[in-house]
Coordinates of C-alpha atoms and ligand atoms in Angstrom, one line a residue:
X59 CA -115.6 210.3 19.7
X60 CA -118.6 208.0 19.2
X61 CA -119.1 205.6 16.3
X62 CA -122.1 203.5 15.4
X63 CA -121.5 199.9 16.0
X64 CA -121.4 199.1 12.2
X65 CA -118.6 201.6 11.7
X66 CA -116.7 200.1 14.6
X67 CA -117.1 196.6 13.1
X68 CA -116.0 197.8 9.7
X69 CA -113.0 199.5 11.2
X70 CA -112.1 196.4 13.2
X71 CA -112.3 194.3 10.0
X72 CA -110.2 196.8 8.1
X73 CA -107.8 196.8 11.0
X74 CA -107.5 193.1 10.9
X75 CA -106.6 193.3 7.3
X76 CA -104.0 196.1 7.6
X77 CA -102.9 196.8 11.2
X78 CA -99.2 196.4 12.0
X79 CA -97.3 196.5 15.3
X80 CA -95.7 199.9 15.8
X81 CA -92.4 199.9 17.7
X82 CA -92.7 200.1 21.5
X83 CA -91.3 203.4 22.7
X84 CA -91.0 204.4 26.4
X85 CA -91.4 208.2 26.5
X86 CA -90.3 208.6 30.1
X87 CA -89.3 206.4 32.9
X88 CA -89.0 206.8 36.7
X89 CA -85.2 206.4 36.4
X90 CA -85.2 203.5 38.9
X91 CA -83.0 200.8 37.4
X92 CA -84.6 197.3 36.9
X93 CA -82.1 195.9 39.4
X94 CA -83.6 198.0 42.2
X95 CA -87.1 196.5 41.5
X96 CA -85.5 193.1 41.4
X97 CA -83.8 193.6 44.8
X98 CA -87.2 194.5 46.2
X99 CA -88.8 191.4 44.8
X100 CA -85.9 189.2 46.1
X101 CA -86.3 190.8 49.6
X102 CA -90.0 189.9 49.6
X103 CA -89.3 186.4 48.4
X104 CA -86.6 185.9 51.0
X105 CA -89.0 186.8 53.8
X106 CA -91.5 184.1 53.0
X107 CA -91.4 180.3 53.3
X108 CA -91.1 178.0 50.4
X109 CA -94.7 176.9 51.1
X110 CA -96.1 180.3 50.2
X111 CA -96.8 182.1 46.9
X112 CA -97.4 185.8 46.5
X113 CA -99.6 187.2 43.7
X114 CA -99.8 190.9 42.9
X115 CA -102.5 192.0 40.4
X116 CA -102.7 195.1 38.4
X117 CA -105.4 197.6 39.1
X118 CA -108.6 197.3 37.2
X119 CA -109.5 199.5 34.3
X120 CA -112.6 201.3 35.7
X121 CA -115.5 202.4 33.6
X122 CA -116.4 206.0 33.8
X123 CA -119.5 205.9 31.7
X124 CA -120.6 204.1 28.5
X125 CA -117.5 203.5 26.5
X126 CA -115.2 205.9 28.4
X127 CA -112.9 204.6 31.1
X128 CA -111.2 206.5 34.0
X129 CA -107.6 207.3 33.4
X130 CA -105.6 204.3 34.4
X131 CA -103.4 204.2 37.5
X132 CA -101.4 201.1 38.4
X133 CA -101.8 199.3 41.7
X134 CA -99.1 200.7 44.0
X135 CA -97.8 197.4 45.3
X136 CA -97.3 196.1 41.7
X137 CA -95.7 199.5 40.7
X138 CA -93.3 199.3 43.7
X139 CA -92.2 195.8 42.7
X140 CA -92.0 196.1 38.9
X141 CA -92.3 199.7 37.6
X142 CA -94.9 198.5 35.2
X143 CA -97.7 201.0 34.6
X144 CA -99.9 199.0 32.3
X145 CA -103.2 197.3 33.0
X146 CA -103.9 193.6 32.8
X147 CA -100.7 192.2 34.2
X148 CA -99.7 190.3 37.3
X149 CA -96.5 189.3 39.3
X150 CA -96.3 185.9 40.8
X151 CA -93.5 185.4 43.4
X152 CA -92.6 181.9 44.3
X153 CA -90.2 181.7 47.3
X154 CA -89.4 178.0 46.7
X155 CA -88.9 178.5 43.0
X156 CA -91.0 177.0 40.2
X157 CA -90.4 175.6 36.8
X158 CA -92.6 176.5 33.9
X159 CA -91.8 175.6 30.3
X160 CA -88.4 174.5 31.3
X161 CA -87.5 177.8 33.1
X162 CA -86.9 177.8 36.8
X163 CA -87.5 181.0 38.6
X164 CA -88.8 182.6 41.9
X165 CA -90.7 185.2 39.9
X166 CA -93.0 185.1 36.9
X167 CA -94.6 188.1 35.2
X168 CA -97.8 188.0 33.2
X169 CA -98.8 190.7 30.7
X170 CA -101.2 191.0 27.8
X171 CA -99.6 190.1 24.5
X172 CA -99.4 192.8 21.8
X173 CA -102.3 193.1 19.5
X174 CA -102.1 195.5 16.6
X175 CA -105.9 195.9 16.2
X176 CA -106.4 196.8 19.8
X177 CA -103.4 199.0 19.8
X178 CA -104.9 201.1 17.0
X179 CA -107.6 202.1 19.4
X180 CA -106.0 202.2 22.8
X181 CA -102.3 202.7 22.3
X182 CA -99.0 200.7 22.1
X183 CA -98.4 198.2 24.9
X184 CA -95.2 196.6 25.9
X185 CA -96.2 192.9 25.8
X186 CA -94.0 190.1 27.3
X187 CA -90.9 190.8 25.1
X188 CA -90.6 194.4 26.1
X189 CA -91.5 193.6 29.7
X190 CA -88.4 191.3 29.8
X191 CA -86.2 193.8 28.0
X192 CA -87.2 197.1 29.5
X193 CA -88.3 196.0 33.0
X194 CA -86.1 193.0 33.4
X195 CA -89.1 190.8 34.4
X196 CA -88.2 187.2 33.4
X197 CA -89.9 185.2 32.4
X198 CA -92.7 187.4 31.2
X199 CA -95.6 185.2 30.0
X200 CA -98.9 186.0 28.3
X201 CA -101.5 187.1 30.8
X202 CA -103.8 184.3 29.8
X203 CA -101.3 181.7 31.2
X204 CA -101.7 182.9 34.7
X205 CA -104.6 180.6 35.5
X206 CA -102.8 177.5 34.2
X207 CA -99.7 178.4 36.1
X208 CA -101.6 178.9 39.4
X209 CA -103.4 175.6 38.8
X210 CA -100.2 173.8 38.7
X211 CA -98.4 175.8 41.4
X212 CA -101.0 176.0 44.1
X213 CA -101.3 172.3 44.5
X214 CA -97.9 172.5 46.2
X215 CA -98.3 175.5 48.3
X216 CA -100.2 176.1 51.6
X217 CA -100.6 179.9 51.6
X218 CA -101.4 182.4 48.8
X219 CA -100.8 186.1 49.5
X220 CA -102.7 188.6 47.4
X221 CA -101.4 191.9 48.7
X222 CA -104.0 194.6 49.5
X223 CA -106.8 192.5 48.4
X224 CA -108.2 192.4 44.9
X225 CA -108.5 195.2 42.3
X226 CA -112.2 195.5 43.0
X227 CA -113.0 193.9 46.3
X228 CA -116.8 194.2 46.0
X229 CA -119.4 195.3 43.5
X230 CA -122.8 196.7 44.5
X231 CA -126.0 195.2 43.0
X232 CA -128.4 198.1 43.5
X233 CA -131.8 196.5 42.8
X234 CA -131.0 193.3 44.6
X235 CA -129.9 195.4 47.6
X236 CA -126.8 193.3 48.0
X237 CA -123.1 193.2 47.1
X238 CA -120.9 190.8 45.3
X239 CA -118.0 190.2 47.6
X240 CA -115.3 189.4 45.2
X241 CA -112.8 188.3 47.8
X242 CA -115.2 185.8 49.3
X243 CA -115.9 184.4 45.8
X244 CA -112.2 184.0 45.3
X245 CA -111.8 182.3 48.7
X246 CA -114.6 179.9 47.8
X247 CA -113.2 179.2 44.4
X248 CA -109.7 178.5 45.9
X249 CA -111.1 176.4 48.6
X250 CA -112.9 174.1 46.1
X251 CA -109.9 173.8 43.9
X252 CA -107.1 173.7 46.5
X253 CA -108.6 172.4 49.8
X254 CA -106.5 173.7 52.7
X255 CA -104.9 176.6 50.8
X256 CA -105.0 179.7 53.0
X257 CA -105.6 183.1 51.3
X258 CA -104.1 186.1 53.0
X259 CA -104.8 189.6 51.8
X260 CA -102.2 191.5 53.8
X261 CA -98.5 191.5 53.3
X262 CA -96.9 193.1 56.3
X263 CA -93.4 192.8 54.9
X264 CA -94.3 194.7 51.8
X265 CA -96.0 197.4 53.9
X266 CA -92.8 197.7 56.0
X267 CA -90.7 197.9 52.9
X268 CA -92.8 200.7 51.4
X269 CA -92.8 202.5 54.7
X270 CA -89.0 203.3 54.4
X271 CA -88.1 205.1 51.2
X272 CA -84.8 204.4 49.4
X273 CA -82.8 207.2 47.6
X274 CA -84.7 206.7 44.3
X275 CA -88.1 207.1 46.0
X276 CA -86.9 210.2 47.9
X277 CA -85.8 211.7 44.6
X278 CA -89.2 211.2 43.0
X279 CA -91.1 212.3 46.1
X280 CA -89.0 215.5 46.3
X281 CA -89.7 216.1 42.6
X282 CA -93.5 215.7 43.2
X283 CA -93.2 218.0 46.2
X284 CA -91.2 220.7 44.4
X285 CA -93.7 220.7 41.5
X286 CA -96.5 221.1 44.0
X287 CA -94.7 223.9 45.9
X288 CA -94.2 225.9 42.7
X289 CA -97.9 225.4 41.8
X290 CA -98.9 226.6 45.3
X291 CA -96.8 229.7 44.9
X292 CA -98.3 230.5 41.5
X293 CA -101.9 229.9 42.9
X294 CA -101.4 232.1 45.9
X295 CA -99.8 234.9 43.9
X296 CA -102.7 234.9 41.5
X297 CA -105.6 234.5 44.0
X298 CA -108.1 237.3 44.3
X299 CA -111.7 237.7 45.6
X300 CA -114.3 236.8 43.0
X301 CA -112.3 233.9 41.6
X302 CA -114.1 230.6 41.6
X303 CA -112.5 227.8 43.6
X304 CA -112.1 226.0 40.2
X305 CA -110.0 228.8 38.9
X306 CA -107.6 228.3 41.7
X307 CA -107.7 224.6 41.0
X308 CA -107.0 225.2 37.4
X309 CA -103.9 227.4 38.2
X310 CA -102.6 224.7 40.5
X311 CA -103.1 221.8 38.2
X312 CA -101.9 223.7 35.2
X313 CA -98.5 224.0 36.9
X314 CA -98.6 220.4 37.9
X315 CA -99.1 219.2 34.4
X316 CA -96.8 221.7 32.8
X317 CA -93.9 220.5 35.0
X318 CA -94.4 216.9 33.9
X319 CA -96.6 215.5 36.7
X320 CA -98.8 212.9 35.2
X321 CA -101.7 213.4 37.5
X322 CA -102.9 214.6 40.9
X323 CA -102.3 212.1 43.7
X324 CA -105.8 212.8 44.9
X325 CA -108.6 215.2 43.9
X326 CA -107.6 218.8 44.6
X327 CA -109.3 220.3 47.6
X328 CA -110.0 224.0 47.2
X329 CA -112.4 225.0 49.9
X330 CA -113.2 228.7 50.4
X331 CA -115.2 230.1 53.4
X332 CA -117.3 227.4 55.0
X333 CA -116.1 224.9 52.5
X334 CA -112.7 225.0 54.2
X335 CA -114.4 223.2 57.1
X336 CA -115.1 220.2 54.9
X337 CA -112.1 217.9 55.2
X338 CA -112.2 216.3 51.8
X339 CA -114.1 218.9 49.9
X340 CA -113.8 218.4 46.2
X341 CA -116.7 220.3 44.6
X342 CA -114.5 223.4 44.0
X343 CA -117.4 225.4 42.4
X344 CA -118.0 228.2 44.9
X345 CA -117.0 231.8 44.1
X346 CA -114.7 233.3 46.6
X347 CA -115.6 236.5 48.5
X348 CA -113.6 239.2 50.1
X349 CA -112.6 238.1 53.6
X350 CA -112.7 234.4 52.9
X351 CA -110.0 232.0 53.9
X352 CA -109.1 229.4 51.2
X353 CA -107.9 226.0 52.2
X354 CA -106.0 224.4 49.4
X355 CA -104.9 220.7 49.9
X356 CA -103.2 219.5 46.7
X357 CA -100.5 217.1 45.5
X358 CA -98.9 216.5 42.1
X359 CA -98.2 212.9 41.3
X360 CA -94.8 212.4 39.6
X361 CA -93.8 208.9 38.4
X362 CA -96.3 207.4 40.8
X363 CA -95.2 209.4 43.9
X364 CA -97.5 212.0 45.3
X365 CA -97.0 215.2 47.4
X366 CA -99.6 216.1 49.9
X367 CA -99.5 219.8 50.9
X368 CA -102.0 222.2 52.5
X369 CA -101.9 225.9 52.8
X370 CA -104.6 228.2 54.1
X371 CA -104.6 231.7 52.8
X372 CA -106.8 234.8 52.9
X373 CA -108.2 235.4 49.4
X374 CA -107.9 239.2 49.9
X375 CA -104.2 238.9 50.9
X376 CA -104.6 239.8 54.6
X377 CA -105.7 237.6 57.5
X378 CA -108.4 239.0 59.8
X379 CA -107.5 239.2 63.5
X380 CA -109.6 236.0 64.2
X381 CA -108.2 234.1 61.3
X382 CA -104.7 235.0 62.3
X383 CA -105.2 234.0 65.9
X384 CA -106.4 230.5 64.9
X385 CA -103.8 230.2 62.2
X386 CA -101.0 230.9 64.6
X387 CA -102.4 228.2 66.9
X388 CA -102.4 225.6 64.1
X389 CA -98.9 226.7 63.1
X390 CA -97.7 226.2 66.7
X391 CA -99.4 222.8 66.8
X392 CA -97.6 221.9 63.5
X393 CA -94.2 223.0 64.8
X394 CA -94.7 221.0 68.0
X395 CA -95.8 217.9 66.0
X396 CA -92.9 218.2 63.5
X397 CA -90.5 218.4 66.5
X398 CA -91.9 215.2 67.9
X399 CA -91.3 213.3 64.7
X400 CA -88.1 211.6 65.9
X401 CA -86.8 208.1 65.0
X402 CA -88.2 205.7 67.5
X403 CA -91.2 207.8 68.6
X404 CA -94.6 206.1 68.4
X405 CA -96.5 206.9 65.2
X406 CA -99.1 208.8 67.3
X407 CA -96.5 211.1 68.8
X408 CA -97.2 213.9 66.2
X409 CA -101.0 213.7 66.9
X410 CA -100.5 213.8 70.6
X411 CA -98.3 216.9 70.3
X412 CA -100.6 218.7 67.9
X413 CA -103.8 217.9 69.8
X414 CA -102.5 219.1 73.1
X415 CA -101.4 222.5 71.6
X416 CA -104.8 223.0 69.9
X417 CA -106.8 221.9 73.0
X418 CA -104.9 224.4 75.2
X419 CA -105.2 227.2 72.6
X420 CA -108.9 226.7 72.0
X421 CA -109.5 226.8 75.7
X422 CA -107.5 230.0 76.1
X423 CA -109.6 231.6 73.3
X424 CA -112.8 230.5 75.0
X425 CA -113.9 228.3 72.1
X426 CA -114.0 225.1 74.2
X427 CA -114.2 224.6 77.9
X428 CA -112.4 221.3 78.4
X429 CA -109.6 219.5 76.4
X430 CA -112.1 216.6 75.7
X431 CA -114.0 219.0 73.3
X432 CA -111.0 219.5 71.0
X433 CA -112.2 216.8 68.6
X434 CA -115.2 218.9 67.7
X435 CA -112.9 221.3 65.9
X436 CA -109.9 219.1 65.1
X437 CA -111.5 215.8 64.1
X438 CA -108.8 214.0 62.0
X439 CA -105.4 212.5 62.6
X440 CA -102.2 214.5 62.3
X441 CA -100.1 212.2 60.2
X442 CA -100.1 209.4 57.6
X443 CA -97.3 207.8 55.5
X444 CA -96.7 209.4 52.1
X445 CA -95.3 207.8 48.9
X446 CA -96.9 206.0 46.0
X447 CA -100.2 206.5 47.7
X448 CA -101.3 209.7 49.5
X449 CA -102.2 207.5 52.5
X450 CA -99.2 205.2 51.9
X451 CA -98.5 201.7 53.1
X452 CA -96.8 201.3 56.5
X453 CA -96.9 199.4 59.8
X454 CA -97.9 202.3 62.1
X455 CA -95.1 201.2 64.5
X456 CA -92.4 203.5 65.8
X457 CA -91.1 206.1 63.3
X458 CA -88.2 204.8 61.3
X459 CA -85.4 206.7 59.5
X460 CA -86.2 207.1 55.8
X461 CA -90.0 207.3 56.4
X462 CA -92.0 210.2 55.0
X463 CA -95.1 211.3 56.8
X464 CA -97.4 214.3 56.6
X465 CA -97.9 216.6 59.6
X466 CA -101.2 218.3 59.1
X467 CA -103.1 219.7 62.1
X468 CA -106.2 221.8 61.6
X469 CA -109.1 223.7 63.2
X470 CA -112.5 223.8 61.5
X471 CA -115.3 225.9 62.9
X472 CA -118.4 225.7 60.7
X473 CA -121.3 228.2 61.2
X474 CA -123.6 227.2 64.0
X475 CA -120.8 225.9 66.2
X476 CA -121.3 226.5 69.9
X477 CA -118.8 229.4 70.2
X478 CA -118.7 233.1 69.5
X479 CA -119.9 233.6 65.9
X480 CA -116.8 235.6 65.1
X481 CA -115.0 232.3 64.8
X482 CA -117.5 230.8 62.4
X483 CA -116.5 229.9 58.8
X484 CA -112.9 229.5 59.6
X485 CA -111.3 226.3 58.4
X486 CA -107.5 226.1 58.6
X487 CA -105.1 223.2 57.9
X488 CA -101.3 223.4 57.4
X489 CA -99.8 220.3 55.9
X490 CA -96.1 219.6 55.2
X491 CA -94.2 216.4 54.1
X492 CA -91.7 215.4 56.7
X493 CA -88.7 213.0 56.2
X494 CA -87.7 211.2 59.4
X495 CA -83.9 211.0 59.8
X496 CA -81.4 210.0 62.5
X497 CA -80.6 213.7 62.9
X498 CA -84.2 214.8 63.2
X499 CA -87.2 215.6 61.1
X500 CA -86.6 217.3 57.7
X501 CA -89.4 219.3 56.2
X502 CA -89.3 218.5 52.5
X503 CA -91.9 221.2 51.7
X504 CA -90.3 223.9 53.9
X505 CA -89.7 226.5 51.1
X506 CA -93.4 227.2 50.8
X507 CA -94.3 230.0 53.3
X508 CA -96.2 228.8 56.4
X509 CA -96.1 231.9 58.7
X510 CA -99.0 234.3 58.1
X511 CA -96.6 237.2 57.5
X512 CA -94.8 235.2 54.9
X513 CA -98.1 234.2 53.2
X514 CA -99.2 237.8 53.1
X515 CA -95.9 238.9 51.7
X516 CA -96.1 236.2 49.0
X517 CA -99.7 237.1 48.1
X518 CA -98.9 240.8 47.9
X519 CA -95.6 240.5 46.1
X520 CA -97.1 240.8 42.6
X521 CA -98.9 244.1 41.9
X522 CA -101.1 242.3 39.4
X523 CA -102.4 239.9 42.0
X524 CA -105.2 242.0 43.5
Ligands
LIG33 N1 -105.1 215.2 51.1 C1 -105.6 214.2 52.0 C2 -105.0 214.2 53.3 O1 -104.4 215.2 53.6 O2 -104.9 213.3 54.0
MN34 MN1 -102.5 214.3 54.2
MN35 MN1 -103.7 216.7 52.3

């Protein structure tokens, strides 16, 4: 919808005359009680000295083009600590406590006040009153008060933490050939105003908290995974040669949205043929051909939590002998890596396990001559944390119970590789989401077939499929 500026002005004037606040209604929540968020904040506060202050800022609204913005997604740290999904808000944690307008607290929340004219265009917002009532964030102040509060508070603090940097850390100035480094500007500004104040942009305690999932998070993550598994099944059942990659993407994301996922956790990767060898391929425009493998790496985002699953399947419903040989090798690597995901194991344990299986197997097949060459065909890590972010926060120390990681080995052989051309155009990754527990690893995505026989059975189960 595009309106001439005069129409917009007229509508704004009319709006000022007549717009009223509509009641705030929360259509759906994540089911995590405000007390749980409060416990998280208290834990973070308790792990810092009275001389520190911690500021968490909402993600920026990003412009897509002209007057259209990208769909909004909250900053994950702020989401983890408040449950607030709205833009233009901030959480200030004050371990030593702070009094503002007669209220003493270790936490202050800031959010845009309600504005009927703006809400006519961009939707109903919660504002401070509802933030207090619905999210239990007290006191909730108007966003514009943040600067004044910081001015008063930071004179008496020696360290300010701004977790994971700023919403937009730097902005490129193309013609000038330079960048505006927002973090440096902020450091300079703080230094002038509060000499001696130290700015820290990493919050290890928060990363360590997010690394271990509580029961609420595991419930939401499992829901995101279950939605994703159903969507994968539907996609694989309906796949047939001649379909464009985007058709497969459409089936996948249709099932995500239909099941209530609000978004994808990252752009869907549907790489057929050679495109399966591009690790983060997102174009998804090629038309599949008989004999292609399709690598699908997709994850639904549900209440902020994302799945991250990859399956590689033959578009025609049958693996060729070469595809099957390499597939079985990746599967063996994944099994070995999953088995190594034990409490107390170093974070790299899964990668070491997967890499050694793939190196040995590629040598046996004559694709490489020495184990050092394995990185040519398996060039990424095997695991990352999973949660609110697809590459979630964590400390990369030993594996802890309650942590969820991916296990995702792969082999990618683009055309022109220095091996027998019969291996060319094969890109395979198998990725599952693994919960670390005291009694061993639990595959949260186990119900989606991984073995080539089971994939072929699934793909050929429906007579309508091909
Ligand atoms: N989907 C991105 C990744 O697997 O890390
Ligand atoms: Mn992954
Ligand atoms: Mn993935």
